[in-house]
Structures are given as C-alpha cells and as structure tokens.
Amino acid sequence: MNTKPDASHGKNLAANAPAFLSIWEMESYYGESYIVQNISFNVHEGEILALLGRNGAGKTSTLRSIARMDDPQVTHGEIWLDHVSLHDKSSYEAAQLGIGLVPEDRSIIAGLTVEENLQLAQIAPPIGWSIERLYELFPRLGERRKQEGITLSGGEQQMLAIARALARDIKVLLLDEPYEGLAPVIVDEIEKTLRIIKAQGITTILVEQNAVRALALADRAVILDTGGIVFDGSAAEVLENEELRAEYLAI
Ligand SMILES: Nc1ncnc2c1ncn2[C@@H]1O[C@H](COP(=O)(O)OP(=O)(O)OP(=O)(O)O)[C@@H](O)[C@H]1O
Ligand SMILES: [Mg+2]
C-alpha cells in the first residue's frame, strides 16, 4: 500500500496543459485502497478516446475521478479541462465546467417522463442542446416524450442518459459502458449518434467491455491494468497488436 502523497503537487500549471483534457499523475483512493495509480493521458478536442481494460482495471474509477465524484477521492495529480484545473472542484462544479458523466446505471429519474428528465437536466435559460434538437438526435425519445423514463427499453434509457448529459452545456462526455446489455442493432444506433455528437465538437471518453465496437469508433485508446496505463496510442495500433489485444482485452 502506497502512502498518500501531497495533493498540491502540479497546481497552477493549467496554462501549460498539453491538451483539451489533460490527466496528469492522477491518483485516487477508495478509503485506504489505492485504485487509480498515477495515470497521465491527454484527450484532444473533438476526439473519441476508448478507455479499455479488464474487469476491475479501474475504468469506472478513472471516469468518476475526472468527474470529481466524492468516491474515489483524488489525492494527487491534476485534471485540466480547457486550461481550467478541476483539482479543487466539486462534481457539481466539474459538471458546470462541461464534464458530462453518463454512469453505467444510467440514473434515469423515476416518476418523471422522458421530457421531464430532460427538462430537469437543462440549465435555465437553456444553453445546452434544446429539447427539440435532442429529439432530432434521438427520434425514439421524441416519440416517447410522455412515457415514464424508467419504463423505456435499455437502449432507449441509454439514449435518454446521453441526451440528459447533452441538455447541459457539456464539452466532454464520459460514457461508462453505454453498449452494455444492448442488441447489436441498438448499439449501431447509439454509435451513429456518438458520431454526430463528435461532429458537433464534443470530446468523448468511451469505456466499453465491447472493445471491438469501441475501437471501431474511437480515434485513440488508453488501456488500463490494475489502475495503471499499459497502452496509450491510436485505435488502429491496438487492432494491429495481437499480443496487446489478447493480454488486456481478450479479443
Ligand atoms: N466503492 C469502492 N470501494 C472500494 N473499492 C472499490 C470501489 N469501487 C471499485 N472498487 C475497486 O476498484 C477497482 C477498480 O474498479 P472499477 O470499477 O474502476 O473497475 P472497472 O475497470 O470499471 O471494472 P468493470 O469493467 O468491471 O466495470 C476494483 O478492484 C474494485 O473492486
Ligand atoms: Mg466499470
């Protein structure tokens, strides 16, 4: 077990941040458990980065750390978004600065319709995507606007979760296993939408067990193993590297 280092290290370097979203020597703990182990990587504006690795590698923990959720606690390193440090920010402040986390459980609010779920996510006055624009992006949601959100199918719930993130004025979309449990035809639909979102200039980190699908969409990939980075490069490099695929992705 490593001891927790000084959390002030690396502050005030935001002006030198090398990319749109820069993670620098980030370390996170759940209580005494050292989980995210000194990781550094960059995400360029408008790209899709696949964050891959086996079960328990630390993918969800990395997304939660970037979104500044309370757990795990980031104890060291820096996170810069568009030259602004997220180090001392709360999850609420990180969200206001443009981080949109779509958690694995999708977190649809019970008792509210599709439209009410979207309205609740919007900041007044709306500065993110308008609800009509979201329905253009996800026609299935438009057709079901009066339906209670939690009665949607799994794929529709995933669409609503992504739409809710877009309803705020986000710069970065953090997706935790959006394809989980979905039929290939629905995955196709969501993938198409993620390409449109990318074309609008939004930067995405895509965590997926379905590495083949994720790599087909992503520009670059970072592979985690036991909380550390074992690969950072282009998606094409991963697809060409049989050893890497077999060892860390089982594909
Ligand atoms: N709340 C928690 N308290 C303590 N340890 C945790 C907690 N959440 C996760 N962990 C541990 O942190 C490590 C990384 O978990 P994480 O959920 O980030 O992995 P993951 O790569 O997302 O895995 P999966 O592919 O199964 O979703 C695991 O060893 C896990 O047991
Ligand atoms: Mg996970």
CSV table of C-alpha atoms and ligand atoms in Angstrom, one decimal:
chain,number,residue,atom,x,y,z
A,1,MET,CA,0.0,0.0,0.0
A,2,ASN,CA,1.4,3.4,-1.0
A,3,THR,CA,1.1,6.4,1.3
A,4,LYS,CA,-1.0,9.3,0.1
A,5,PRO,CA,1.2,12.0,-1.5
A,6,ASP,CA,0.9,15.7,-1.3
A,7,ALA,CA,-2.2,16.8,-3.2
A,8,SER,CA,-1.0,20.2,-4.0
A,9,HIS,CA,1.6,18.9,-6.5
A,10,GLY,CA,1.1,20.1,-10.0
A,11,LYS,CA,-1.3,23.0,-9.4
A,12,ASN,CA,-1.0,26.3,-11.3
A,13,LEU,CA,0.3,24.6,-14.4
A,14,ALA,CA,-3.1,24.9,-16.2
A,15,ALA,CA,-1.7,27.3,-18.8
A,16,ASN,CA,0.8,24.5,-19.8
A,17,ALA,CA,-1.8,21.8,-20.1
A,18,PRO,CA,-0.8,19.9,-23.2
A,19,ALA,CA,-4.3,19.0,-24.4
A,20,PHE,CA,-8.0,19.9,-24.2
A,21,LEU,CA,-8.5,17.4,-21.4
A,22,SER,CA,-5.3,16.5,-19.6
A,23,ILE,CA,-5.0,14.0,-16.8
A,24,TRP,CA,-1.6,14.3,-15.1
A,25,GLU,CA,-0.2,11.9,-12.4
A,26,MET,CA,-3.7,11.3,-11.1
A,27,GLU,CA,-4.1,9.0,-8.1
A,28,SER,CA,-7.3,8.0,-6.4
A,29,TYR,CA,-8.3,6.1,-3.3
A,30,TYR,CA,-11.5,4.4,-2.0
A,31,GLY,CA,-10.7,4.8,1.7
A,32,GLU,CA,-7.3,3.2,2.1
A,33,SER,CA,-7.5,1.3,-1.2
A,34,TYR,CA,-5.1,2.8,-3.8
A,35,ILE,CA,-7.0,2.3,-7.1
A,36,VAL,CA,-6.1,4.8,-9.8
A,37,GLN,CA,-2.3,4.6,-9.8
A,38,ASN,CA,-0.5,7.6,-11.1
A,39,ILE,CA,-2.0,7.9,-14.6
A,40,SER,CA,-1.4,10.6,-17.2
A,41,PHE,CA,-3.1,10.9,-20.5
A,42,ASN,CA,-4.4,13.5,-22.9
A,43,VAL,CA,-7.6,13.8,-24.8
A,44,HIS,CA,-7.7,16.1,-27.7
A,45,GLU,CA,-10.7,18.3,-28.5
A,46,GLY,CA,-13.3,16.6,-30.5
A,47,GLU,CA,-11.8,13.1,-30.4
A,48,ILE,CA,-13.3,9.9,-29.1
A,49,LEU,CA,-10.9,8.1,-26.7
A,50,ALA,CA,-11.7,4.5,-25.8
A,51,LEU,CA,-10.7,3.7,-22.2
A,52,LEU,CA,-10.3,-0.1,-22.1
A,53,GLY,CA,-9.1,-2.9,-19.8
A,54,ARG,CA,-10.3,-6.0,-17.9
A,55,ASN,CA,-12.9,-6.0,-15.2
A,56,GLY,CA,-11.6,-4.2,-12.2
A,57,ALA,CA,-8.8,-2.4,-14.1
A,58,GLY,CA,-10.0,1.0,-12.9
A,59,LYS,CA,-12.0,2.4,-15.8
A,60,THR,CA,-15.1,3.5,-13.9
A,61,SER,CA,-12.9,4.8,-11.1
A,62,THR,CA,-11.0,6.9,-13.7
A,63,LEU,CA,-14.2,8.4,-15.1
A,64,ARG,CA,-15.5,9.1,-11.6
A,65,SER,CA,-12.2,10.8,-10.7
A,66,ILE,CA,-12.3,13.0,-13.7
A,67,ALA,CA,-15.9,14.0,-12.9
A,68,ARG,CA,-14.7,14.8,-9.4
A,69,MET,CA,-17.3,12.5,-7.7
A,70,ASP,CA,-16.7,12.0,-4.0
A,71,ASP,CA,-15.6,8.4,-4.4
A,72,PRO,CA,-12.9,7.6,-5.3
A,73,GLN,CA,-11.0,10.5,-3.8
A,74,VAL,CA,-8.4,12.1,-6.0
A,75,THR,CA,-5.3,12.6,-3.7
A,76,HIS,CA,-2.7,13.6,-6.2
A,77,GLY,CA,-2.2,14.9,-9.7
A,78,GLU,CA,-4.1,17.2,-11.9
A,79,ILE,CA,-7.1,17.3,-14.2
A,80,TRP,CA,-7.3,20.2,-16.7
A,81,LEU,CA,-10.3,20.9,-18.9
A,82,ASP,CA,-9.7,23.6,-21.5
A,83,HIS,CA,-6.9,25.0,-19.3
A,84,VAL,CA,-9.0,25.1,-16.2
A,85,SER,CA,-8.0,23.0,-13.2
A,86,LEU,CA,-10.6,20.6,-11.9
A,87,HIS,CA,-8.4,19.7,-8.9
A,88,ASP,CA,-10.3,21.6,-6.3
A,89,LYS,CA,-13.7,21.4,-7.9
A,90,SER,CA,-16.7,19.5,-6.7
A,91,SER,CA,-18.7,17.2,-9.0
A,92,TYR,CA,-21.3,19.9,-9.4
A,93,GLU,CA,-18.6,22.5,-10.4
A,94,ALA,CA,-17.0,20.0,-12.8
A,95,ALA,CA,-20.4,19.4,-14.4
A,96,GLN,CA,-20.9,23.2,-14.7
A,97,LEU,CA,-17.5,23.5,-16.4
A,98,GLY,CA,-18.6,21.0,-19.0
A,99,ILE,CA,-18.0,17.4,-17.7
A,100,GLY,CA,-20.9,15.1,-18.5
A,101,LEU,CA,-20.7,11.7,-16.8
A,102,VAL,CA,-23.2,9.1,-18.0
A,103,PRO,CA,-22.9,6.4,-15.3
A,104,GLU,CA,-23.3,2.7,-16.0
A,105,ASP,CA,-26.7,2.5,-14.3
A,106,ARG,CA,-27.9,5.4,-16.5
A,107,SER,CA,-29.6,7.1,-13.5
A,108,ILE,CA,-32.9,7.9,-15.0
A,109,ILE,CA,-35.2,9.6,-12.5
A,110,ALA,CA,-38.2,7.5,-11.5
A,111,GLY,CA,-41.6,9.1,-11.6
A,112,LEU,CA,-40.6,11.5,-14.4
A,113,THR,CA,-41.4,11.3,-18.1
A,114,VAL,CA,-38.7,11.4,-20.8
A,115,GLU,CA,-39.3,15.1,-21.3
A,116,GLU,CA,-39.3,15.9,-17.6
A,117,ASN,CA,-36.0,14.0,-17.2
A,118,LEU,CA,-34.6,16.3,-20.0
A,119,GLN,CA,-36.1,19.5,-18.6
A,120,LEU,CA,-34.6,18.8,-15.2
A,121,ALA,CA,-31.1,18.4,-16.7
A,122,GLN,CA,-31.4,21.7,-18.5
A,123,ILE,CA,-29.9,24.8,-17.0
A,124,ALA,CA,-32.3,27.8,-17.2
A,125,PRO,CA,-32.1,29.5,-19.6
A,126,PRO,CA,-31.1,26.5,-21.7
A,127,ILE,CA,-27.6,26.8,-23.0
A,128,GLY,CA,-27.0,23.2,-24.0
A,129,TRP,CA,-28.9,21.4,-26.7
A,130,SER,CA,-32.6,22.3,-26.9
A,131,ILE,CA,-35.1,19.5,-26.2
A,132,GLU,CA,-36.3,19.7,-29.8
A,133,ARG,CA,-32.7,19.3,-31.0
A,134,LEU,CA,-32.3,16.3,-28.7
A,135,TYR,CA,-35.4,14.7,-30.2
A,136,GLU,CA,-33.9,15.2,-33.7
A,137,LEU,CA,-30.8,13.4,-32.5
A,138,PHE,CA,-32.9,10.7,-30.7
A,139,PRO,CA,-36.2,10.3,-32.6
A,140,ARG,CA,-37.2,7.4,-30.3
A,141,LEU,CA,-37.1,9.8,-27.3
A,142,GLY,CA,-39.3,12.3,-29.2
A,143,GLU,CA,-41.9,9.6,-29.9
A,144,ARG,CA,-41.9,8.6,-26.2
A,145,ARG,CA,-41.7,12.1,-24.6
A,146,LYS,CA,-44.7,11.5,-22.3
A,147,GLN,CA,-43.6,8.0,-21.3
A,148,GLU,CA,-42.1,7.5,-17.8
A,149,GLY,CA,-38.3,7.4,-18.3
A,150,ILE,CA,-37.7,4.2,-16.3
A,151,THR,CA,-40.2,2.3,-18.5
A,152,LEU,CA,-38.1,2.8,-21.6
A,153,SER,CA,-36.1,-0.2,-23.0
A,154,GLY,CA,-32.5,-0.5,-22.1
A,155,GLY,CA,-31.3,1.1,-25.3
A,156,GLU,CA,-33.8,4.0,-25.0
A,157,GLN,CA,-32.7,4.6,-21.4
A,158,GLN,CA,-29.1,4.8,-22.6
A,159,MET,CA,-30.2,7.4,-25.2
A,160,LEU,CA,-32.1,9.3,-22.5
A,161,ALA,CA,-29.0,9.2,-20.3
A,162,ILE,CA,-26.8,10.6,-23.1
A,163,ALA,CA,-29.5,13.2,-24.1
A,164,ARG,CA,-29.6,14.4,-20.4
A,165,ALA,CA,-25.9,15.0,-20.5
A,166,LEU,CA,-26.2,17.0,-23.7
A,167,ALA,CA,-29.1,19.0,-22.3
A,168,ARG,CA,-26.4,20.7,-20.1
A,169,ASP,CA,-23.7,22.6,-21.9
A,170,ILE,CA,-21.1,19.9,-21.9
A,171,LYS,CA,-17.7,19.8,-23.5
A,172,VAL,CA,-16.7,16.3,-22.5
A,173,LEU,CA,-18.9,13.2,-22.5
A,174,LEU,CA,-17.8,10.4,-20.2
A,175,LEU,CA,-19.6,7.2,-21.1
A,176,ASP,CA,-19.4,4.2,-18.8
A,177,GLU,CA,-20.3,1.0,-20.8
A,178,PRO,CA,-23.1,2.5,-22.9
A,179,TYR,CA,-23.5,-0.7,-25.0
A,180,GLU,CA,-24.0,-3.0,-22.0
A,181,GLY,CA,-26.8,-5.4,-22.5
A,182,LEU,CA,-27.9,-3.9,-25.8
A,183,ALA,CA,-28.7,-5.7,-29.0
A,184,PRO,CA,-26.2,-5.0,-31.9
A,185,VAL,CA,-28.8,-3.1,-33.9
A,186,ILE,CA,-29.3,-0.7,-30.9
A,187,VAL,CA,-25.6,-0.4,-30.5
A,188,ASP,CA,-25.4,0.6,-34.2
A,189,GLU,CA,-28.0,3.3,-33.5
A,190,ILE,CA,-26.1,4.7,-30.5
A,191,GLU,CA,-22.8,4.5,-32.4
A,192,LYS,CA,-24.3,6.6,-35.2
A,193,THR,CA,-25.4,9.2,-32.6
A,194,LEU,CA,-22.0,9.3,-31.0
A,195,ARG,CA,-20.5,10.1,-34.4
A,196,ILE,CA,-23.0,13.0,-34.8
A,197,ILE,CA,-22.1,14.2,-31.3
A,198,LYS,CA,-18.4,14.1,-32.2
A,199,ALA,CA,-19.1,16.1,-35.4
A,200,GLN,CA,-20.6,18.8,-33.1
A,201,GLY,CA,-17.1,19.1,-31.5
A,202,ILE,CA,-17.8,17.3,-28.2
A,203,THR,CA,-15.0,15.2,-26.8
A,204,THR,CA,-15.8,11.7,-25.6
A,205,ILE,CA,-14.2,9.1,-23.3
A,206,LEU,CA,-15.8,5.8,-24.1
A,207,VAL,CA,-15.4,3.0,-21.5
A,208,GLU,CA,-16.5,-0.3,-23.0
A,209,GLN,CA,-16.2,-4.0,-22.4
A,210,ASN,CA,-17.1,-4.4,-26.1
A,211,ALA,CA,-13.6,-3.4,-27.2
A,212,VAL,CA,-14.1,-4.2,-30.9
A,213,ARG,CA,-17.0,-1.9,-31.1
A,214,ALA,CA,-15.3,0.8,-29.1
A,215,LEU,CA,-12.1,0.7,-31.2
A,216,ALA,CA,-14.1,0.9,-34.4
A,217,LEU,CA,-15.5,4.2,-33.3
A,218,ALA,CA,-12.5,5.6,-31.3
A,219,ASP,CA,-9.6,7.7,-32.6
A,220,ARG,CA,-7.3,6.7,-29.8
A,221,ALA,CA,-7.2,4.2,-27.0
A,222,VAL,CA,-5.9,4.0,-23.5
A,223,ILE,CA,-5.7,0.6,-21.8
A,224,LEU,CA,-5.7,0.3,-18.1
A,225,ASP,CA,-4.5,-2.7,-16.0
A,226,THR,CA,-4.6,-2.7,-12.2
A,227,GLY,CA,-5.1,1.0,-12.0
A,228,GLY,CA,-2.2,1.9,-14.3
A,229,ILE,CA,-1.8,2.7,-18.0
A,230,VAL,CA,-0.3,-0.1,-20.1
A,231,PHE,CA,-1.0,1.4,-23.6
A,232,ASP,CA,-1.7,4.9,-25.0
A,233,GLY,CA,-1.9,5.1,-28.7
A,234,SER,CA,-4.1,5.0,-31.8
A,235,ALA,CA,-7.1,2.7,-32.0
A,236,ALA,CA,-5.6,1.2,-35.2
A,237,GLU,CA,-2.4,0.3,-33.3
A,238,VAL,CA,-4.5,-1.7,-30.7
A,239,LEU,CA,-6.3,-3.6,-33.5
A,240,GLU,CA,-3.0,-4.5,-35.1
A,241,ASN,CA,-1.3,-5.6,-31.9
A,242,GLU,CA,-2.4,-9.2,-31.3
A,243,GLU,CA,-0.5,-9.6,-28.0
A,244,LEU,CA,-2.0,-6.4,-26.5
A,245,ARG,CA,-5.5,-7.5,-27.5
A,246,ALA,CA,-5.1,-11.0,-26.1
A,247,GLU,CA,-3.5,-9.9,-22.9
A,248,TYR,CA,-5.7,-7.0,-21.9
A,249,LEU,CA,-8.8,-7.1,-24.0
A,250,ALA,CA,-9.4,-10.8,-24.6
A,251,ILE,CA,-10.2,-10.1,-28.3
B,1,LIG,N1,-16.6,1.9,-3.8
B,1,LIG,C1,-15.5,1.1,-3.8
B,1,LIG,N2,-14.8,0.8,-2.7
B,1,LIG,C2,-13.7,0.1,-2.7
B,1,LIG,N3,-13.1,-0.4,-3.8
B,1,LIG,C3,-13.8,-0.2,-5.0
B,1,LIG,C4,-15.0,0.6,-5.0
B,1,LIG,N4,-15.4,0.7,-6.3
B,1,LIG,C5,-14.5,0.0,-7.0
B,1,LIG,N5,-13.5,-0.5,-6.2
B,1,LIG,C6,-12.3,-1.3,-6.6
B,1,LIG,O1,-11.6,-0.5,-7.5
B,1,LIG,C7,-11.0,-1.4,-8.5
B,1,LIG,C8,-11.4,-0.7,-9.9
B,1,LIG,O2,-12.8,-0.8,-10.1
B,1,LIG,P1,-13.5,-0.1,-11.3
B,1,LIG,O3,-15.0,-0.2,-11.0
B,1,LIG,O4,-12.9,1.2,-11.5
B,1,LIG,O5,-13.1,-1.1,-12.5
B,1,LIG,P2,-13.6,-1.2,-14.0
B,1,LIG,O6,-12.4,-1.2,-14.8
B,1,LIG,O7,-14.7,-0.2,-14.2
B,1,LIG,O8,-14.3,-2.6,-14.0
B,1,LIG,P3,-15.6,-3.2,-14.8
B,1,LIG,O9,-15.1,-3.5,-16.1
B,1,LIG,O10,-15.9,-4.5,-14.0
B,1,LIG,O11,-16.6,-2.2,-14.7
B,1,LIG,C9,-11.6,-2.8,-8.3
B,1,LIG,O12,-10.6,-3.5,-7.7
B,1,LIG,C10,-12.8,-2.5,-7.4
B,1,LIG,O13,-13.0,-3.6,-6.6
B,2,MG,MG,-16.7,-0.2,-14.6
